[in-house]
XYZ file of N, CA and C in Angstrom:
465
model
N 94.498 139.630 68.934
C 93.525 139.871 69.980
C 94.190 139.542 71.315
N 94.135 140.475 72.259
C 94.724 140.262 73.569
C 93.648 139.768 74.523
N 93.851 138.589 75.081
C 92.912 138.019 76.033
C 93.321 138.412 77.451
N 92.380 138.383 78.375
C 92.645 138.732 79.775
C 93.763 137.830 80.295
N 94.770 138.389 80.960
C 95.905 137.583 81.410
C 95.545 136.488 82.417
N 94.443 136.647 83.142
C 94.051 135.653 84.142
C 93.048 134.639 83.609
N 92.713 134.726 82.317
C 91.736 133.823 81.742
C 92.282 132.396 81.741
N 91.535 131.488 82.365
C 91.991 130.104 82.499
C 90.835 129.152 82.185
N 90.367 129.206 80.959
C 89.298 128.298 80.560
C 89.873 126.910 80.344
N 89.113 125.884 80.678
C 89.596 124.531 80.436
C 89.668 124.243 78.939
N 90.591 123.367 78.573
C 90.686 122.917 77.186
C 89.429 122.110 76.858
N 89.038 122.063 75.578
C 87.818 121.340 75.209
C 87.767 119.907 75.737
N 88.894 119.230 75.756
C 88.910 117.838 76.229
C 88.706 117.727 77.743
N 88.910 118.805 78.489
C 88.706 118.810 79.938
C 87.253 119.031 80.337
N 86.471 119.661 79.466
C 85.109 120.064 79.829
C 84.242 118.911 80.306
N 84.319 117.777 79.644
C 83.464 116.645 80.005
C 83.872 115.983 81.315
N 85.033 116.334 81.851
C 85.514 115.747 83.092
C 85.068 116.537 84.325
N 84.489 117.723 84.105
C 84.100 118.595 85.206
C 82.585 118.591 85.388
N 82.126 118.630 86.634
C 80.695 118.796 86.889
C 80.332 120.247 86.564
N 79.046 120.549 86.367
C 78.663 121.944 86.120
C 79.114 122.895 87.235
N 79.103 122.430 88.470
C 79.542 123.266 89.596
C 81.061 123.449 89.583
N 81.811 122.396 89.265
C 83.273 122.512 89.187
C 83.683 123.465 88.070
N 82.999 123.359 86.931
C 83.310 124.251 85.821
C 83.004 125.694 86.202
N 81.863 125.935 86.831
C 81.512 127.290 87.260
C 82.562 127.842 88.215
N 83.080 127.009 89.109
C 84.099 127.448 90.065
C 85.388 127.865 89.360
N 85.668 127.263 88.208
C 86.865 127.637 87.432
C 86.669 128.970 86.731
N 85.432 129.382 86.577
C 85.122 130.620 85.867
C 84.980 131.777 86.851
N 85.963 131.937 87.709
C 85.916 132.987 88.734
C 86.015 134.355 88.072
N 85.607 135.369 88.801
C 85.657 136.728 88.261
C 87.081 137.122 87.914
N 87.211 137.770 86.786
C 88.499 138.296 86.358
C 88.566 139.760 86.760
N 89.706 140.181 87.270
C 89.836 141.557 87.741
C 89.627 142.543 86.598
N 88.983 143.649 86.941
C 88.787 144.707 85.964
C 87.705 144.443 84.939
N 86.828 143.482 85.195
C 85.769 143.163 84.235
C 84.423 143.662 84.746
N 83.475 143.777 83.837
C 82.134 144.187 84.216
C 81.505 143.159 85.141
N 81.780 141.873 84.908
C 81.235 140.825 85.788
C 81.642 141.074 87.233
N 82.885 141.425 87.440
C 83.361 141.706 88.797
C 82.632 142.925 89.378
N 82.497 143.974 88.586
C 81.855 145.209 89.062
C 80.383 144.986 89.413
N 79.677 144.147 88.633
C 78.256 143.888 88.881
C 78.024 142.834 89.966
N 79.071 142.118 90.351
C 78.940 141.100 91.389
C 78.327 139.799 90.896
N 78.501 139.484 89.621
C 77.936 138.261 89.050
C 78.722 137.055 89.551
N 77.987 136.063 90.059
C 78.591 134.832 90.569
C 78.098 133.654 89.730
N 79.014 132.933 89.122
C 78.650 131.749 88.338
C 78.218 130.638 89.294
N 77.142 129.937 88.942
C 76.642 128.830 89.758
C 76.889 127.487 89.088
N 76.484 127.355 87.834
C 76.695 126.120 87.075
C 77.042 126.487 85.647
N 77.749 125.592 84.965
C 78.101 125.846 83.572
C 78.285 124.531 82.827
N 77.645 124.438 81.686
C 77.879 123.360 80.718
C 77.914 124.030 79.346
N 78.144 123.250 78.313
C 78.159 123.818 76.960
C 76.784 124.321 76.522
N 75.720 123.782 77.111
C 74.365 124.129 76.664
C 73.564 124.975 77.662
N 74.029 125.070 78.918
C 73.235 125.751 79.941
C 74.149 126.311 81.020
N 73.899 127.560 81.410
C 74.662 128.199 82.474
C 73.705 128.920 83.407
N 74.080 128.996 84.676
C 73.319 129.782 85.636
C 74.274 130.664 86.440
N 73.761 131.816 86.827
C 74.549 132.748 87.640
C 73.575 133.608 88.428
N 74.097 134.261 89.462
C 73.266 135.183 90.229
C 73.986 136.514 90.344
N 73.171 137.551 90.600
C 73.696 138.910 90.669
C 72.901 139.671 91.732
N 73.574 140.465 92.562
C 72.844 141.249 93.559
C 72.132 142.434 92.914
N 70.996 142.791 93.477
C 70.303 144.002 93.037
C 71.039 145.220 93.603
N 71.462 145.113 94.868
C 72.200 146.201 95.522
C 73.432 146.551 94.685
N 73.591 147.827 94.390
C 74.714 148.285 93.579
C 74.430 148.268 92.088
N 73.289 147.705 91.688
C 72.934 147.596 90.274
C 71.553 148.185 89.999
N 71.209 149.214 90.780
C 69.875 149.826 90.670
C 69.892 151.036 89.737
N 68.724 151.329 89.195
C 68.499 152.572 88.460
C 67.991 153.624 89.458
N 67.883 154.892 89.068
C 67.494 155.936 90.017
C 66.163 155.698 90.725
N 65.242 154.955 90.131
C 63.951 154.690 90.771
C 64.028 153.567 91.804
N 65.225 153.001 92.018
C 65.410 151.994 93.057
C 65.248 150.554 92.618
N 64.917 150.338 91.363
C 64.753 148.964 90.852
C 66.047 148.506 90.178
N 66.161 147.194 89.986
C 67.298 146.656 89.254
C 67.363 147.314 87.875
N 68.514 147.790 87.508
C 68.702 148.461 86.219
C 68.586 147.437 85.086
N 67.807 147.770 84.069
C 67.642 146.871 82.922
C 68.959 146.578 82.235
N 69.848 147.552 82.205
C 71.160 147.337 81.594
C 71.970 146.297 82.346
N 71.818 146.244 83.671
C 72.517 145.229 84.459
C 71.978 143.840 84.112
N 70.662 143.728 83.938
C 70.076 142.441 83.558
C 70.589 141.995 82.193
N 70.714 142.936 81.251
C 71.216 142.575 79.924
C 72.708 142.250 79.963
N 73.451 142.937 80.822
C 74.867 142.600 80.980
C 75.014 141.187 81.546
N 74.162 140.824 82.485
C 74.155 139.471 83.035
C 73.860 138.462 81.926
N 72.873 138.751 81.095
C 72.524 137.857 79.984
C 73.695 137.700 79.019
N 74.337 138.799 78.653
C 75.452 138.721 77.709
C 76.655 138.019 78.321
N 76.870 138.207 79.604
C 77.971 137.505 80.282
C 77.797 135.994 80.168
N 76.596 135.512 80.467
C 76.346 134.063 80.380
C 76.461 133.566 78.948
N 75.902 134.307 78.003
C 75.965 133.885 76.602
C 77.403 133.851 76.097
N 78.184 134.836 76.478
C 79.582 134.870 76.037
C 80.380 133.711 76.614
N 80.248 133.485 77.914
C 80.963 132.379 78.544
C 80.503 131.050 77.949
N 79.197 130.883 77.806
C 78.672 129.655 77.208
C 79.192 129.436 75.809
N 79.293 130.503 75.049
C 79.825 130.379 73.686
C 81.283 129.948 73.723
N 82.059 130.541 74.618
C 83.466 130.172 74.736
C 83.615 128.689 75.070
N 82.686 128.159 75.870
C 82.766 126.744 76.239
C 82.492 125.826 75.051
N 81.951 126.365 73.978
C 81.678 125.592 72.770
C 82.777 125.725 71.727
N 83.863 126.410 72.077
C 84.939 126.675 71.124
C 86.268 126.138 71.635
N 87.217 126.040 70.751
C 88.601 125.773 71.145
C 89.243 127.138 71.345
N 89.302 127.590 72.596
C 89.745 128.955 72.890
C 91.234 129.172 72.630
N 91.956 128.121 72.246
C 93.346 128.318 71.844
C 93.406 129.027 70.499
N 92.286 128.990 69.742
C 92.281 129.638 68.431
C 91.014 130.432 68.123
N 89.987 130.314 68.981
C 88.734 131.030 68.739
C 88.216 131.632 70.041
N 87.532 132.748 69.911
C 86.783 133.333 71.028
C 85.419 133.763 70.487
N 84.517 134.064 71.392
C 83.189 134.542 70.999
C 83.003 135.947 71.537
N 82.338 136.772 70.759
C 82.032 138.134 71.182
C 80.547 138.396 70.963
N 79.931 139.059 71.927
C 78.520 139.407 71.796
C 78.334 140.456 70.717
N 77.371 140.232 69.827
C 77.092 141.199 68.770
C 75.660 141.720 68.833
N 74.802 141.055 69.608
C 73.429 141.520 69.754
C 72.890 140.998 71.071
N 72.277 141.898 71.824
C 71.583 141.485 73.043
C 70.305 142.308 73.122
N 69.214 141.635 73.413
C 67.956 142.359 73.572
C 67.156 141.666 74.656
N 66.291 142.424 75.271
C 65.517 141.837 76.355
C 64.237 142.594 76.608
N 63.330 141.896 77.246
C 62.080 142.482 77.682
C 62.024 142.357 79.199
N 61.917 143.486 79.866
C 61.857 143.514 81.323
C 60.382 143.441 81.712
N 59.993 142.347 82.337
C 58.570 142.114 82.617
C 58.189 142.333 84.077
N 59.180 142.473 84.962
C 58.891 142.670 86.379
C 60.074 143.391 87.019
N 59.779 144.386 87.836
C 60.823 145.093 88.554
C 61.278 144.318 89.780
N 62.517 144.545 90.169
C 63.088 143.901 91.355
C 63.689 144.992 92.228
N 63.342 144.984 93.510
C 63.789 146.035 94.416
C 64.963 145.624 95.309
N 65.165 144.334 95.518
C 66.237 143.923 96.409
C 66.572 142.458 96.250
N 67.533 142.020 97.029
C 67.952 140.623 96.991
C 68.846 140.325 95.800
N 68.651 139.149 95.237
C 69.441 138.682 94.098
C 68.514 138.284 92.970
N 69.034 138.318 91.754
C 68.366 137.698 90.620
C 69.248 136.544 90.155
N 68.605 135.539 89.593
C 69.321 134.388 89.046
C 68.973 134.291 87.570
N 69.981 134.061 86.755
C 69.778 133.946 85.313
C 70.125 132.545 84.849
N 69.346 132.061 83.897
C 69.604 130.777 83.268
C 69.698 130.998 81.768
N 70.837 130.663 81.195
C 71.063 130.803 79.756
C 71.036 129.423 79.121
N 70.314 129.312 78.010
C 70.194 128.052 77.287
C 70.601 128.277 75.833
N 71.458 127.410 75.333
C 71.897 127.501 73.944
C 70.729 127.183 73.021
N 70.366 128.137 72.174
C 69.244 127.961 71.253
C 69.720 127.549 69.860
N 70.926 127.997 69.458
C 71.460 127.684 68.125
C 72.972 127.712 68.190
N 73.587 126.692 67.601
C 75.051 126.647 67.514
C 75.445 126.393 66.076
N 76.063 127.392 65.465
C 76.603 127.256 64.122
C 78.121 127.370 64.166
N 78.746 127.385 63.012
C 80.212 127.510 62.976
C 80.680 128.914 63.327
N 79.871 129.924 62.988
C 80.324 131.297 63.206
C 79.395 132.114 64.103
N 78.308 131.514 64.570
C 77.372 132.249 65.415
C 76.710 131.297 66.409
N 76.500 131.783 67.623
C 75.763 131.047 68.644
C 74.695 131.980 69.202
N 73.494 131.442 69.429
C 72.385 132.238 69.936
C 71.901 131.607 71.241
N 71.707 132.457 72.245
C 71.303 132.031 73.581
C 70.009 132.713 73.989
N 69.174 131.985 74.706
C 68.022 132.591 75.374
C 68.351 132.626 76.860
N 67.968 133.709 77.502
C 68.296 133.897 78.915
C 67.048 134.362 79.652
N 66.760 133.687 80.769
C 65.655 134.100 81.623
C 66.232 134.508 82.970
N 65.894 135.714 83.400
C 66.326 136.232 84.698
C 65.114 136.167 85.618
N 65.343 135.648 86.841
C 64.245 135.494 87.809
C 64.628 136.112 89.150
N 63.603 136.548 89.893
C 63.838 137.076 91.233
C 63.950 135.916 92.225
N 64.100 136.248 93.499
C 64.284 135.209 94.515
C 63.050 134.336 94.711
N 61.910 134.796 94.261
C 60.684 133.994 94.354
C 60.456 133.155 93.098
N 61.414 133.209 92.158
C 61.310 132.417 90.940
C 60.488 133.063 89.850
N 60.103 134.327 90.039
C 59.295 135.025 89.039
C 60.196 135.635 87.962
N 59.794 135.488 86.730
C 60.564 136.044 85.617
C 60.592 137.563 85.712
N 61.800 138.131 85.557
C 61.960 139.576 85.549
C 62.385 140.083 84.171
N 63.218 139.310 83.474
C 63.691 139.693 82.146
C 63.798 138.456 81.271
N 63.339 138.577 80.034
C 63.546 137.560 79.008
C 64.478 138.172 77.976
N 65.596 137.507 77.699
C 66.607 138.087 76.812
C 67.084 137.068 75.786
N 67.666 137.611 74.727
C 68.327 136.778 73.724
C 69.653 137.444 73.394
N 70.698 136.642 73.249
C 72.022 137.177 72.943
C 72.652 136.351 71.829
N 73.221 137.050 70.860
C 73.916 136.416 69.745
C 75.403 136.710 69.873
N 76.219 135.664 69.719
C 77.672 135.809 69.770
C 78.276 135.340 68.452
N 79.225 136.103 67.943
C 79.968 135.697 66.759
C 81.271 135.036 67.183
N 81.727 134.091 66.392
C 82.987 133.402 66.628
C 84.093 134.159 65.888
N 85.173 134.466 66.622
C 86.303 135.195 66.071
C 87.553 134.335 66.233
N 88.333 134.192 65.170
C 89.591 133.448 65.240
C 90.696 134.408 65.676
N 91.550 133.912 66.581
C 92.661 134.747 67.048
C 93.949 133.939 66.945
N 95.057 134.634 67.129
C 96.365 134.018 66.960
C 96.836 133.170 68.119
N 96.138 133.214 69.244
C 96.567 132.426 70.404
C 97.736 133.094 71.095
N 98.610 132.264 71.703
C 99.735 132.804 72.479
C 100.821 133.387 71.615
C-alpha cells in the first residue's frame, strides 16, 4: 500500500503529548486530496473526538445549497483521520468502508463545522458518529462512518 508522501502522522507515543489543537495543526491538508479540494480545515483532534470546518462556497449543488456529498466527504475525512489516530500507522491504516447520512437542514453559505465521535473501537473496525452544524449551531447532517483496519508493509 502506497501512502501519501507528505503524510506525517505522529507516532502513537507522541499523541498524548499534543493538545487537540496542536495535533490538528499537524494534520495539514495533503496536496492532491479531496480534503484540500473541499477546503476542509482541521480544528481539534484526539483519539475519540475530532472537529473540522468546511466552506459552503465551492461545495454547492445546483440548487445553491451545500452538496450532501460534500457533507458526507467531511464526515468520512474525520472518521478516517480519527481511526488512523487509534492505530500504529507504521503497520496499519484505516479505510472508510461505509458512510451514510441524513441531511436535515440545507445550508446556503458560510461554513459548516463537523464533530466526529468514536462510537466503537474494535481490532479490525472503528465506527464514528458525525454531526455537521451550520454557523448558528443547527444540525445540518447526521452521519455514521465505518472504517476497516488494513495492515500494510510500512516503509
